[in-house]
CSV table of C-alpha atoms in Angstrom, one decimal:
chain,number,residue,atom,x,y,z
A,1,GLU,CA,128.4,33.3,-28.1
A,2,ALA,CA,126.3,36.1,-26.7
A,3,GLY,CA,124.1,38.0,-29.1
A,4,VAL,CA,123.4,41.7,-29.2
A,5,THR,CA,122.1,42.8,-25.9
A,6,GLN,CA,120.2,46.0,-25.1
A,7,PHE,CA,119.3,47.7,-21.9
A,8,PRO,CA,116.7,48.6,-20.7
A,9,SER,CA,114.1,46.4,-22.3
A,10,HIS,CA,111.4,49.0,-21.5
A,11,SER,CA,111.6,52.5,-20.2
A,12,VAL,CA,108.7,54.8,-19.3
A,13,ILE,CA,109.5,58.5,-18.9
A,14,GLU,CA,107.8,61.8,-18.9
A,15,LYS,CA,108.1,64.3,-21.7
A,16,GLY,CA,111.1,66.5,-21.1
A,17,GLN,CA,113.1,63.8,-19.2
A,18,THR,CA,116.3,62.1,-20.4
A,19,VAL,CA,116.8,58.5,-21.3
A,20,THR,CA,119.9,56.6,-22.2
A,21,LEU,CA,119.7,53.3,-24.0
A,22,ARG,CA,122.6,50.9,-24.2
A,23,CYS,CA,123.7,48.4,-26.7
A,24,ASP,CA,126.4,45.7,-26.4
A,25,PRO,CA,127.1,44.3,-29.9
A,26,ILE,CA,128.4,40.8,-30.7
A,27,SER,CA,132.0,40.6,-29.7
A,28,GLY,CA,134.3,41.4,-32.7
A,29,HIS,CA,131.6,43.2,-34.7
A,30,ASP,CA,133.0,46.6,-35.8
A,31,ASN,CA,129.7,47.7,-37.3
A,32,LEU,CA,126.9,48.8,-35.0
A,33,TYR,CA,123.6,50.2,-36.0
A,34,TRP,CA,120.7,51.9,-34.3
A,35,TYR,CA,117.2,51.6,-35.7
A,36,ARG,CA,113.8,52.7,-34.5
A,37,ARG,CA,110.3,51.4,-35.0
A,38,VAL,CA,107.4,53.7,-34.2
A,39,MET,CA,104.2,51.6,-33.5
A,40,GLY,CA,103.0,49.9,-36.7
A,41,LYS,CA,105.4,51.6,-39.0
A,42,GLU,CA,108.6,50.6,-40.7
A,43,ILE,CA,111.9,50.0,-39.0
A,44,LYS,CA,113.9,53.2,-39.6
A,45,PHE,CA,117.6,53.6,-39.8
A,46,LEU,CA,119.1,56.1,-37.3
A,47,LEU,CA,122.9,55.7,-37.5
A,48,HIS,CA,125.8,53.4,-38.2
A,49,PHE,CA,129.1,53.2,-36.3
A,50,VAL,CA,132.3,51.6,-37.6
A,51,LYS,CA,134.3,51.0,-34.5
A,52,GLU,CA,134.0,54.3,-32.6
A,53,SER,CA,133.4,56.5,-35.7
A,54,LYS,CA,130.0,57.6,-36.9
A,55,GLN,CA,129.9,56.3,-40.5
A,56,ASP,CA,126.4,57.5,-41.3
A,57,GLU,CA,124.1,59.4,-39.0
A,58,SER,CA,121.7,60.5,-41.7
A,59,GLY,CA,118.7,58.9,-40.0
A,60,MET,CA,119.0,60.8,-36.7
A,61,PRO,CA,115.8,62.7,-36.3
A,62,ASN,CA,117.2,65.8,-34.6
A,63,ASN,CA,119.8,67.1,-32.1
A,64,ARG,CA,117.9,65.7,-29.1
A,65,PHE,CA,119.4,62.4,-30.0
A,66,LEU,CA,123.0,61.7,-29.2
A,67,ALA,CA,124.8,58.4,-29.9
A,68,GLU,CA,128.2,57.4,-28.7
A,69,ARG,CA,130.5,54.4,-29.0
A,70,THR,CA,133.5,55.2,-27.0
A,71,GLY,CA,136.3,52.7,-27.4
A,72,GLY,CA,134.4,51.0,-30.2
A,73,THR,CA,132.6,48.5,-28.0
A,74,TYR,CA,129.2,49.2,-26.5
A,75,SER,CA,127.1,52.1,-27.7
A,76,THR,CA,124.7,54.5,-26.0
A,77,LEU,CA,121.8,56.4,-27.5
A,78,LYS,CA,120.6,59.4,-25.4
A,79,VAL,CA,117.4,61.2,-25.9
A,80,GLN,CA,117.3,64.6,-24.2
A,81,PRO,CA,114.8,66.1,-23.7
A,82,ALA,CA,112.3,63.3,-24.7
A,83,GLU,CA,109.2,64.2,-26.7
A,84,LEU,CA,106.0,62.2,-27.1
A,85,GLU,CA,106.9,61.3,-30.7
A,86,ASP,CA,110.1,59.6,-29.6
A,87,SER,CA,108.1,56.7,-28.3
A,88,GLY,CA,108.8,53.4,-30.1
A,89,VAL,CA,111.1,50.4,-30.1
A,90,TYR,CA,114.8,51.2,-30.5
A,91,PHE,CA,116.8,48.3,-32.0
A,92,CYS,CA,120.5,47.9,-32.1
A,93,ALA,CA,122.2,45.6,-34.6
A,94,SER,CA,125.7,44.6,-35.3
A,95,SER,CA,127.6,43.0,-38.2
A,96,GLN,CA,131.1,41.9,-39.0
A,97,VAL,CA,130.9,43.3,-42.5
A,98,ALA,CA,129.0,46.4,-43.6
A,99,GLY,CA,126.9,46.6,-46.7
A,100,VAL,CA,125.8,43.8,-49.0
A,101,GLY,CA,126.4,40.4,-47.6
A,102,GLY,CA,126.9,41.7,-44.1
A,103,GLU,CA,124.2,40.1,-42.0
A,104,LEU,CA,122.7,42.2,-39.3
A,105,PHE,CA,122.2,40.7,-35.9
A,106,PHE,CA,119.5,42.5,-34.0
A,107,GLY,CA,119.0,42.9,-30.3
A,108,GLU,CA,115.6,42.5,-28.6
A,109,GLY,CA,115.0,46.2,-28.7
A,110,SER,CA,114.4,48.8,-26.0
A,111,ARG,CA,110.8,50.0,-25.8
A,112,LEU,CA,110.6,53.7,-25.0
A,113,THR,CA,107.3,55.2,-23.8
A,114,VAL,CA,107.2,58.9,-23.4
A,115,LEU,CA,104.1,60.2,-21.5
B,1,GLY,CA,113.7,58.9,-49.3
B,2,GLN,CA,113.1,55.4,-50.4
B,3,GLN,CA,110.0,53.6,-49.2
B,4,LEU,CA,108.7,50.1,-49.2
B,5,ASN,CA,105.1,49.2,-49.3
B,6,GLN,CA,104.5,45.9,-47.5
B,7,SER,CA,101.3,44.1,-47.6
B,8,PRO,CA,99.2,42.8,-46.1
B,9,GLN,CA,99.6,44.6,-42.8
B,10,SER,CA,98.2,41.6,-40.9
B,11,MET,CA,97.0,38.1,-41.6
B,12,PHE,CA,95.0,35.6,-39.7
B,13,ILE,CA,95.3,32.1,-41.1
B,14,GLN,CA,94.5,28.5,-40.1
B,15,GLU,CA,97.4,26.2,-39.3
B,16,GLY,CA,98.4,24.3,-42.4
B,17,GLU,CA,97.5,27.0,-44.8
B,18,ASP,CA,99.9,28.7,-47.1
B,19,VAL,CA,100.8,32.4,-46.7
B,20,SER,CA,102.0,35.0,-49.1
B,21,MET,CA,103.2,38.6,-48.5
B,22,ASN,CA,105.0,41.1,-50.6
B,23,CYS,CA,106.8,44.3,-50.8
B,24,THR,CA,106.9,46.9,-53.6
B,25,SER,CA,108.8,50.0,-54.2
B,26,SER,CA,109.1,52.8,-56.7
B,27,SER,CA,112.9,52.5,-56.4
B,28,ILE,CA,115.2,49.8,-57.6
B,29,PHE,CA,117.0,47.7,-55.0
B,30,ASN,CA,120.1,45.5,-55.5
B,31,THR,CA,119.3,43.3,-52.5
B,32,TRP,CA,116.1,42.1,-50.9
B,33,LEU,CA,116.0,40.6,-47.4
B,34,TRP,CA,113.2,39.1,-45.4
B,35,TYR,CA,113.3,39.2,-41.6
B,36,LYS,CA,111.1,37.7,-38.9
B,37,GLN,CA,110.5,39.1,-35.5
B,38,ASP,CA,109.2,36.7,-32.9
B,39,PRO,CA,107.3,38.2,-29.9
B,40,GLY,CA,109.8,39.9,-27.5
B,41,GLU,CA,112.7,39.3,-29.8
B,42,GLY,CA,114.6,41.3,-32.4
B,43,PRO,CA,114.3,40.7,-36.2
B,44,VAL,CA,116.2,37.6,-37.5
B,45,LEU,CA,117.2,37.2,-41.1
B,46,LEU,CA,115.3,34.5,-43.0
B,47,ILE,CA,116.3,34.9,-46.6
B,48,ALA,CA,118.6,37.1,-48.6
B,49,LEU,CA,118.2,37.7,-52.4
B,50,TYR,CA,120.9,39.3,-54.4
B,51,LYS,CA,119.9,38.9,-58.1
B,52,ALA,CA,116.8,40.0,-60.1
B,53,GLY,CA,114.6,37.0,-60.7
B,54,GLU,CA,116.3,34.9,-58.0
B,55,LEU,CA,114.0,32.4,-56.2
B,56,THR,CA,115.4,31.1,-52.9
B,57,SER,CA,114.0,28.6,-50.4
B,58,ASN,CA,114.7,28.1,-46.7
B,59,GLY,CA,112.6,25.1,-45.5
B,60,ARG,CA,109.0,26.0,-45.9
B,61,LEU,CA,109.8,29.6,-46.9
B,62,THR,CA,110.3,30.7,-50.4
B,63,ALA,CA,111.2,34.3,-51.5
B,64,GLN,CA,111.7,35.9,-54.9
B,65,PHE,CA,113.5,39.0,-56.1
B,66,GLY,CA,111.3,40.6,-58.7
B,67,ILE,CA,112.5,41.0,-62.3
B,68,THR,CA,112.0,44.8,-62.2
B,69,ARG,CA,114.1,44.9,-58.9
B,70,LYS,CA,111.3,46.9,-57.4
B,71,ASP,CA,109.4,44.1,-55.6
B,72,SER,CA,109.8,40.9,-53.7
B,73,PHE,CA,107.5,38.3,-52.2
B,74,LEU,CA,107.7,35.7,-49.4
B,75,ASN,CA,105.7,32.6,-49.3
B,76,ILE,CA,105.3,30.3,-46.3
B,77,SER,CA,103.8,26.8,-47.0
B,78,ALA,CA,101.9,24.7,-44.5
B,79,SER,CA,102.0,27.2,-41.7
B,80,ILE,CA,102.6,26.1,-38.1
B,81,PRO,CA,102.0,27.9,-34.8
B,82,SER,CA,105.6,29.0,-34.5
B,83,ASP,CA,105.3,30.9,-37.7
B,84,VAL,CA,103.5,33.6,-35.7
B,85,GLY,CA,105.4,36.9,-35.7
B,86,ILE,CA,106.1,40.0,-37.7
B,87,TYR,CA,107.7,39.6,-41.1
B,88,PHE,CA,109.7,42.5,-42.5
B,89,CYS,CA,111.0,43.0,-46.0
B,90,ALA,CA,114.1,45.1,-46.5
B,91,GLY,CA,115.8,46.5,-49.5
B,92,GLN,CA,119.3,47.8,-50.1
B,93,ALA,CA,120.4,50.0,-53.0
B,94,GLY,CA,124.1,50.2,-53.5
B,95,ALA,CA,126.0,51.2,-50.4
B,96,ARG,CA,122.9,52.8,-48.8
B,97,GLN,CA,121.5,51.6,-45.5
B,98,LEU,CA,118.6,49.1,-45.4
B,99,THR,CA,115.1,50.3,-46.0
B,100,PHE,CA,112.5,48.3,-44.2
B,101,GLY,CA,108.8,47.7,-44.8
B,102,SER,CA,106.2,48.3,-42.1
B,103,GLY,CA,105.8,44.6,-41.4
B,104,THR,CA,103.2,41.9,-41.8
B,105,GLN,CA,101.8,40.6,-38.5
B,106,LEU,CA,101.0,36.9,-38.9
B,107,THR,CA,98.7,35.0,-36.6
B,108,VAL,CA,98.3,31.3,-37.0
B,109,LEU,CA,95.1,29.9,-35.6
B,110,PRO,CA,95.0,26.2,-34.4
């Protein structure tokens, strides 16, 4: 069974440009999460989808970030316009069950470098 | 918001040595989790703890959920080269999202 896949694995863009990250969760997982790790710091929650609905987007930094999950399958996270502080590794995770007991399966991450 | 203080930030140990790392918080958590991130991979769940005082093992790994519910530790015994990676603690309070620590980078020297 395929795990969580993310694309691209690494993106280098200039400040002001746009980047779109994609995540394909494990098939059948209704719960999809986006996290971000800025270098050396903690992994921070961004948002949580249940199917195509945003269950919790309390971690989204600002309105330059837009996440979508049309059809409840794959998800995209767009950063527009990118700023230097957006650099980091963006992880996607999925789970069958949300909350306690629902194991998160992480993708390899998309490393974003904003110059 | 909730924060976890994870220490140490990095460790260099000799193969065969035991390792200990911990996480503390000013907040109470109902669940503590330990993840490992191998180089170039995403974090993978190692151990989950659901009850205060719980001590759980997974092979050479042992983790405990602190009695106060504000801390947890992870021990690795007889380290081997494949133990290299970043170890993250994570806590969950109620229905809230997971709060992660900043990670412990472990290097095992031959």
